[in-house]
Coordinates of C-alpha atoms and ligand atoms in Angstrom, one line a residue:
X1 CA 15.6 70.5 24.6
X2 CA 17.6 67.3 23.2
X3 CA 15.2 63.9 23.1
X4 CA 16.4 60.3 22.9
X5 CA 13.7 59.8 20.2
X6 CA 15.5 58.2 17.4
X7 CA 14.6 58.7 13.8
X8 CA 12.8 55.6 12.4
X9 CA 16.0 55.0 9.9
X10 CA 18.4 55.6 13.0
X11 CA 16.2 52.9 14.4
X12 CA 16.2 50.7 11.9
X13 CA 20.1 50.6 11.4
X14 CA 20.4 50.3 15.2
X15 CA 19.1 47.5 15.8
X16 CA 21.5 44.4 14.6
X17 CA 24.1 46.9 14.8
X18 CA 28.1 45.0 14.3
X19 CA 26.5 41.6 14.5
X20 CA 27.6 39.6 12.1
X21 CA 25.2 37.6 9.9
X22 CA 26.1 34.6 7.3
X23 CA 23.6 33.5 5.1
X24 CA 24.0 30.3 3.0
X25 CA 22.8 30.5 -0.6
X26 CA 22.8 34.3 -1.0
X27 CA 23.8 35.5 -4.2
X28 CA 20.2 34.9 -5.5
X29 CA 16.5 34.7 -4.6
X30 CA 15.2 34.6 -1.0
X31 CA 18.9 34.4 0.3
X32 CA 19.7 37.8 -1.7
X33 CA 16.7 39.6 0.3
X34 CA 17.5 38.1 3.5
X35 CA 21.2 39.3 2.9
X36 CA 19.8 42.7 2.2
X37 CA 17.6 43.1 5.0
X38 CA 20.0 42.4 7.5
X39 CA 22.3 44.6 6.0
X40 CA 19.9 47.6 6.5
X41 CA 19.2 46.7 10.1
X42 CA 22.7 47.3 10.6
X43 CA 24.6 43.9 10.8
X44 CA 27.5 42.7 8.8
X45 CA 27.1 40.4 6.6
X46 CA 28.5 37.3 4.5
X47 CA 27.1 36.7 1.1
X48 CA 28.1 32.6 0.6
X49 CA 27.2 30.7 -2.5
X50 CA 28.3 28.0 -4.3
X51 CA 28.1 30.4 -7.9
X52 CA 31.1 32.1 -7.6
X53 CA 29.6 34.9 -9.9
X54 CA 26.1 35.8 -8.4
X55 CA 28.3 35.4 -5.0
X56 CA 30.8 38.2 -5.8
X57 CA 27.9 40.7 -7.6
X58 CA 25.4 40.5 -4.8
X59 CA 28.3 40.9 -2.4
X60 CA 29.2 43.9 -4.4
X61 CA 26.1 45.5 -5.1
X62 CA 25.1 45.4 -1.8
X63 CA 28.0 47.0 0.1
X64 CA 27.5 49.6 -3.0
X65 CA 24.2 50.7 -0.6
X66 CA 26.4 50.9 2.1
X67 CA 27.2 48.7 5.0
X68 CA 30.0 45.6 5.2
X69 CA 29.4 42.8 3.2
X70 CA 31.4 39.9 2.8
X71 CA 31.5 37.7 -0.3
X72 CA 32.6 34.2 0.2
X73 CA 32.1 30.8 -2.2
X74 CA 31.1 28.0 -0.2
X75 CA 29.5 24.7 -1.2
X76 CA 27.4 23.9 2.0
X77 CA 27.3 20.0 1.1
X78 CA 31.3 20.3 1.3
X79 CA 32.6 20.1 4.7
X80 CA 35.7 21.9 3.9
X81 CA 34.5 24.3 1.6
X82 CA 32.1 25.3 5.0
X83 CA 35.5 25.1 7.5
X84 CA 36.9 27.6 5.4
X85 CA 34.0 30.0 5.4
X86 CA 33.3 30.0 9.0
X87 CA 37.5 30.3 9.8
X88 CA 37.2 33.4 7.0
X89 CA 34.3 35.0 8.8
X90 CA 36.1 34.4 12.2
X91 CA 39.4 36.0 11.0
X92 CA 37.8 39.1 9.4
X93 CA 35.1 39.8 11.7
X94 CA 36.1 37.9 15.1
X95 CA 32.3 36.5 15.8
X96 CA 29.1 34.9 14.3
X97 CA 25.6 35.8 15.3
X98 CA 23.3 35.2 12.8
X99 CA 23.5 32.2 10.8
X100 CA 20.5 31.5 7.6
X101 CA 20.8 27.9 6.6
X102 CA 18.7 29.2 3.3
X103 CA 20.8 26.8 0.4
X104 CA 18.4 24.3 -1.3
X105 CA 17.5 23.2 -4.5
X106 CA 14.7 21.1 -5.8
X107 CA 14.9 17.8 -7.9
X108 CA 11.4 17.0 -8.8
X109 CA 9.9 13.9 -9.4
X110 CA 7.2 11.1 -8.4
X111 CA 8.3 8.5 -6.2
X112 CA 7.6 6.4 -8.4
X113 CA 10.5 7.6 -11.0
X114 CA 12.7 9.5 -8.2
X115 CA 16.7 8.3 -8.7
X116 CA 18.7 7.6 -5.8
X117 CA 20.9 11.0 -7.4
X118 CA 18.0 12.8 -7.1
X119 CA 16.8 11.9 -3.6
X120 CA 20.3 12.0 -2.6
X121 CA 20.8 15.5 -4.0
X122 CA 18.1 16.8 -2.4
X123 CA 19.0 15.2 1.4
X124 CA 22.6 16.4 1.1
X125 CA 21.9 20.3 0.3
X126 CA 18.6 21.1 2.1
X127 CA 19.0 18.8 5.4
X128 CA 23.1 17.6 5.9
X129 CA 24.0 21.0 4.6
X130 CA 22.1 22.6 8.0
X131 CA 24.3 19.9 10.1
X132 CA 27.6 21.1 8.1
X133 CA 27.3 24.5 8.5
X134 CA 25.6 24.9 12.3
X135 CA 27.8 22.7 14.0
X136 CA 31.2 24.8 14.1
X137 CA 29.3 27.9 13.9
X138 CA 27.3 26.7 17.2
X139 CA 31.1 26.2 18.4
X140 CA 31.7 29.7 18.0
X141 CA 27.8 31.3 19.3
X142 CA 28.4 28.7 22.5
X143 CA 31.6 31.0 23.3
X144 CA 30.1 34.3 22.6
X145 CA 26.7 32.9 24.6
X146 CA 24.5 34.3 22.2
X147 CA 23.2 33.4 18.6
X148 CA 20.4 33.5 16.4
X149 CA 19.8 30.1 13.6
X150 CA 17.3 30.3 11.5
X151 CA 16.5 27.5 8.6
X152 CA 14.7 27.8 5.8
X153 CA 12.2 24.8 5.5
X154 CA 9.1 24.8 3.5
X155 CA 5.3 24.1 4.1
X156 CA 6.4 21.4 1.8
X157 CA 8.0 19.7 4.4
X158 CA 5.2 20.4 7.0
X159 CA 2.1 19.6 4.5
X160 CA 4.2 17.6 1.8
X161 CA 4.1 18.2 -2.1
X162 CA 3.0 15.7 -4.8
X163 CA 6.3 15.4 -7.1
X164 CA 8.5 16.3 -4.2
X165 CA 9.0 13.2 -1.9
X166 CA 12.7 14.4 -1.2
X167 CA 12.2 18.1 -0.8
X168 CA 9.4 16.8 2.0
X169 CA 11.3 14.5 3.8
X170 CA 14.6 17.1 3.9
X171 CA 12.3 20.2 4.7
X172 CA 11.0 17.8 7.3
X173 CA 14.2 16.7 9.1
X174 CA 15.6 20.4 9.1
X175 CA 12.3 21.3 11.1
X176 CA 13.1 17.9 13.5
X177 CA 17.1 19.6 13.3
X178 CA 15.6 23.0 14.3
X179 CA 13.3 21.5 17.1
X180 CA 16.8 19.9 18.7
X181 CA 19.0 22.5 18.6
X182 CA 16.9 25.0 20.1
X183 CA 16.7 22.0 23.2
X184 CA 20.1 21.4 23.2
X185 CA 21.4 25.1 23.3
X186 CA 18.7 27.1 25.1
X187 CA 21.7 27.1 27.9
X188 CA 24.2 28.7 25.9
X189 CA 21.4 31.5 25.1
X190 CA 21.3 30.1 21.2
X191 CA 17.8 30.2 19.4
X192 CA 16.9 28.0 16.4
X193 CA 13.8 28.9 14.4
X194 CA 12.4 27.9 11.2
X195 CA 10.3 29.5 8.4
X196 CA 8.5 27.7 6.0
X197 CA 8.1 29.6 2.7
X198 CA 4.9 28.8 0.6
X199 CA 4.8 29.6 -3.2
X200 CA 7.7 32.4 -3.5
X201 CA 8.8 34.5 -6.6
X202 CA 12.0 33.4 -7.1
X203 CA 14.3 31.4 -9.8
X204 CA 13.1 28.1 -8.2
X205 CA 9.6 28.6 -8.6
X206 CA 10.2 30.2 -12.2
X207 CA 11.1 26.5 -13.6
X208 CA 6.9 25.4 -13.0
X209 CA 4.4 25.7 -15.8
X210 CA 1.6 28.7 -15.8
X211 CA -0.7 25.7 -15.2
X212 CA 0.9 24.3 -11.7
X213 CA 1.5 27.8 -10.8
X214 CA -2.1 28.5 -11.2
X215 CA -3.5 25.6 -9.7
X216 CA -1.5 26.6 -6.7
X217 CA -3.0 30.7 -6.7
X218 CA -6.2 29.3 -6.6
X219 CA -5.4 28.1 -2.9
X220 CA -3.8 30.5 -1.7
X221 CA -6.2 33.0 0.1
X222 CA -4.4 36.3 -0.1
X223 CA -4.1 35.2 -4.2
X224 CA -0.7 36.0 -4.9
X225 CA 2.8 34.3 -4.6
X226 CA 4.7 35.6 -2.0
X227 CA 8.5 37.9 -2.4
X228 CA 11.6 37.4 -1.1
X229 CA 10.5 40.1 1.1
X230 CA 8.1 38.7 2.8
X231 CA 10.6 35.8 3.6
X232 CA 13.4 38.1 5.3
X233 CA 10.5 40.3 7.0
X234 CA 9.9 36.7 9.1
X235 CA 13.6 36.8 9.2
X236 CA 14.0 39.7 10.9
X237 CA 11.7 38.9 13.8
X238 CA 13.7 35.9 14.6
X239 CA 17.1 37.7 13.5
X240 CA 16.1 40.5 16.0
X241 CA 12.9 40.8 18.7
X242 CA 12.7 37.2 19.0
X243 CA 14.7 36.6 21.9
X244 CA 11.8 34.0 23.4
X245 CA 11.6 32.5 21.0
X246 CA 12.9 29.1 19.8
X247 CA 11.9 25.9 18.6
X248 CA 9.0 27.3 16.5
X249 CA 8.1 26.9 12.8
X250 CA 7.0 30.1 11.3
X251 CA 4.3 29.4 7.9
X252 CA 4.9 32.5 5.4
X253 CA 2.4 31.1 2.9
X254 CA -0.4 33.3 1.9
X255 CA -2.8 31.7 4.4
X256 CA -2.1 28.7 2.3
X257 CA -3.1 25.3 4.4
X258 CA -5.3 27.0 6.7
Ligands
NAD301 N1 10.9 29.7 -3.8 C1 10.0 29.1 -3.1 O1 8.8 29.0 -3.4 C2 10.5 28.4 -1.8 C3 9.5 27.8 -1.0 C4 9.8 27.2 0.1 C5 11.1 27.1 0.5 N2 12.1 27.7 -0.3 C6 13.5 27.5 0.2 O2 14.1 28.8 0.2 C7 15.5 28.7 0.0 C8 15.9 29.6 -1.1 O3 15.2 29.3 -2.3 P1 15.1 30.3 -3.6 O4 13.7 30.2 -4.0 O5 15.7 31.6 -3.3 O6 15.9 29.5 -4.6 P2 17.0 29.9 -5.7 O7 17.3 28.7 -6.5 O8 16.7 31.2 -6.3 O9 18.3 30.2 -4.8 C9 19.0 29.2 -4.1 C10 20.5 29.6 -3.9 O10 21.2 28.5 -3.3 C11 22.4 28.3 -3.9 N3 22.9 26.9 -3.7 C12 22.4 25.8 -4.3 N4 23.1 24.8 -3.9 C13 24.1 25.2 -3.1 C14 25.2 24.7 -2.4 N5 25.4 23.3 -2.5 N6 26.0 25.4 -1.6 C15 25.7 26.8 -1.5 N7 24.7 27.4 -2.2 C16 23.9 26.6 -3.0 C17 22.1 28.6 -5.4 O11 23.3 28.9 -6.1 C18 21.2 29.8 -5.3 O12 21.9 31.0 -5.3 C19 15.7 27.2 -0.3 O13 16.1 26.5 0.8 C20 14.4 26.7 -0.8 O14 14.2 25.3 -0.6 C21 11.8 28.3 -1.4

């Protein structure tokens, strides 16, 4: 007797099967995983950074595991550079379904000492970057009626952060930006979610001193600093089963804040 019963890795692959994913910011960090995740699920997907090298080996490396991958430069505060990508992705692949507004970067400092450059840094690549990117790929999920955006905020920007007065008020707007977008294009069958990553393992975090890092363990309940993992596992859900889901802020912070 045959069953329908699929194997939990035919599962697995089945289930973003041909859609086509981009995620900003990939060759690295929590962008990298998110990239990779997908990828096993079964999408297609487009590795975009602004580092031309990490962009290509990521790209590389992961279609080495098998799947499509796609390996494209783009500098999300560049409205050009982001034309370009989403026309590439279009001409190759012929459809956008999953978009991860993950680019950011961090430009510490008290308020008190915070430059214009580094406030304006910090607005352009985490917050404009989401507006950039989202609005011709929205162009192209209203046509198809269907899409999945997911941004990658911070508790930063729902708690705020001594030091990081521009990180918090960018984090911030993209959860306002998400909020909006999941009003305005409910119709078209387009949902817009947001995680917010606590303390995470990743280059960015690597810069702090043993000291901050430690101050920040001790208040975060499970006691560790979360993976890139655990970031694209939240990913997923929205990526995938989340289909009533929008508007919603997602904390993937250790139990941090609560
Ligand atoms: N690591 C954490 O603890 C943490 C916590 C909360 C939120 N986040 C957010 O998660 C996202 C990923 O962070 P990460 O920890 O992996 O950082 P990371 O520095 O390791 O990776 C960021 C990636 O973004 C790319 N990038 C930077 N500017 C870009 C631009 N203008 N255009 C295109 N790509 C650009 C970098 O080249 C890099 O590959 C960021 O939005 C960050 O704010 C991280």
């Amino acid at each position: 007797m045959t069953t329908n019963v699929m194997t939990e890795k035919e599962n697995e692959k089945c289930k973003l099967k041909d859609q086509v994913a981009i995620i900003t910011g990939s060759g690295r960090g929590i962008g990298r995983s998110i990239a990779e995740a997908l990828l096993r699920a079964g999408a297609k997907v487009v590795i975009s950074d602004i580092n031309e090298e990490t962009c290509n080996k990521t790209a590389q490396e992961l279609k080495e595991h098998g799947g499509e991958t796609l390996g494209l430069v783009c500098d999300v505060t560049k409205s050009a550079s982001v034309e370009a990508l989403v026309e590439q992705v279009v001409k190759e692949w012929g459809r956008i379904d999953i978009l991860v507004n993950n680019a950011g970067i961090t430009r510490d400092n008290l308020m008190m000492r915070m430059s214009e450059d580094e406030w304006q840094a910090v607005i352009d690549t985490n917050l404009t970057s989401a507006f950039k990117v989202s609005k011709p790929i929205l162009k192209v999920m209203s046509k198809q009626r269907s899409g999945r955006i997911i941004n990658i905020a911070s508790t930063t920007g729902v708690h705020g952060n001594f030091g990081q007065v521009n990180y918090a008020a960018a984090k911030a707007g993209l959860i306002g930006f998400t909020k909006t977008i999941a009003i305005e294009y409910a119709s078209r069958n387009i949902t817009c979610n947001a995680i917010a990553p606590g303390f995470i393992d990743t280059d960015m975090t690597r810069k702090l001193s043993e000291e901050i890092i430690k101050g920040i363990l001790d208040k975060v309940p499970l006691k560790r600093m979360g993976t890139p993992d655990d970031i694209a596992n939240a990913v997923l859900f929205f990526a995938g089963p989340a289909a009533y889901v929008t508007g919603q802020v997602l904390e993937v912070n250790g139990g941090l804040y609560t």
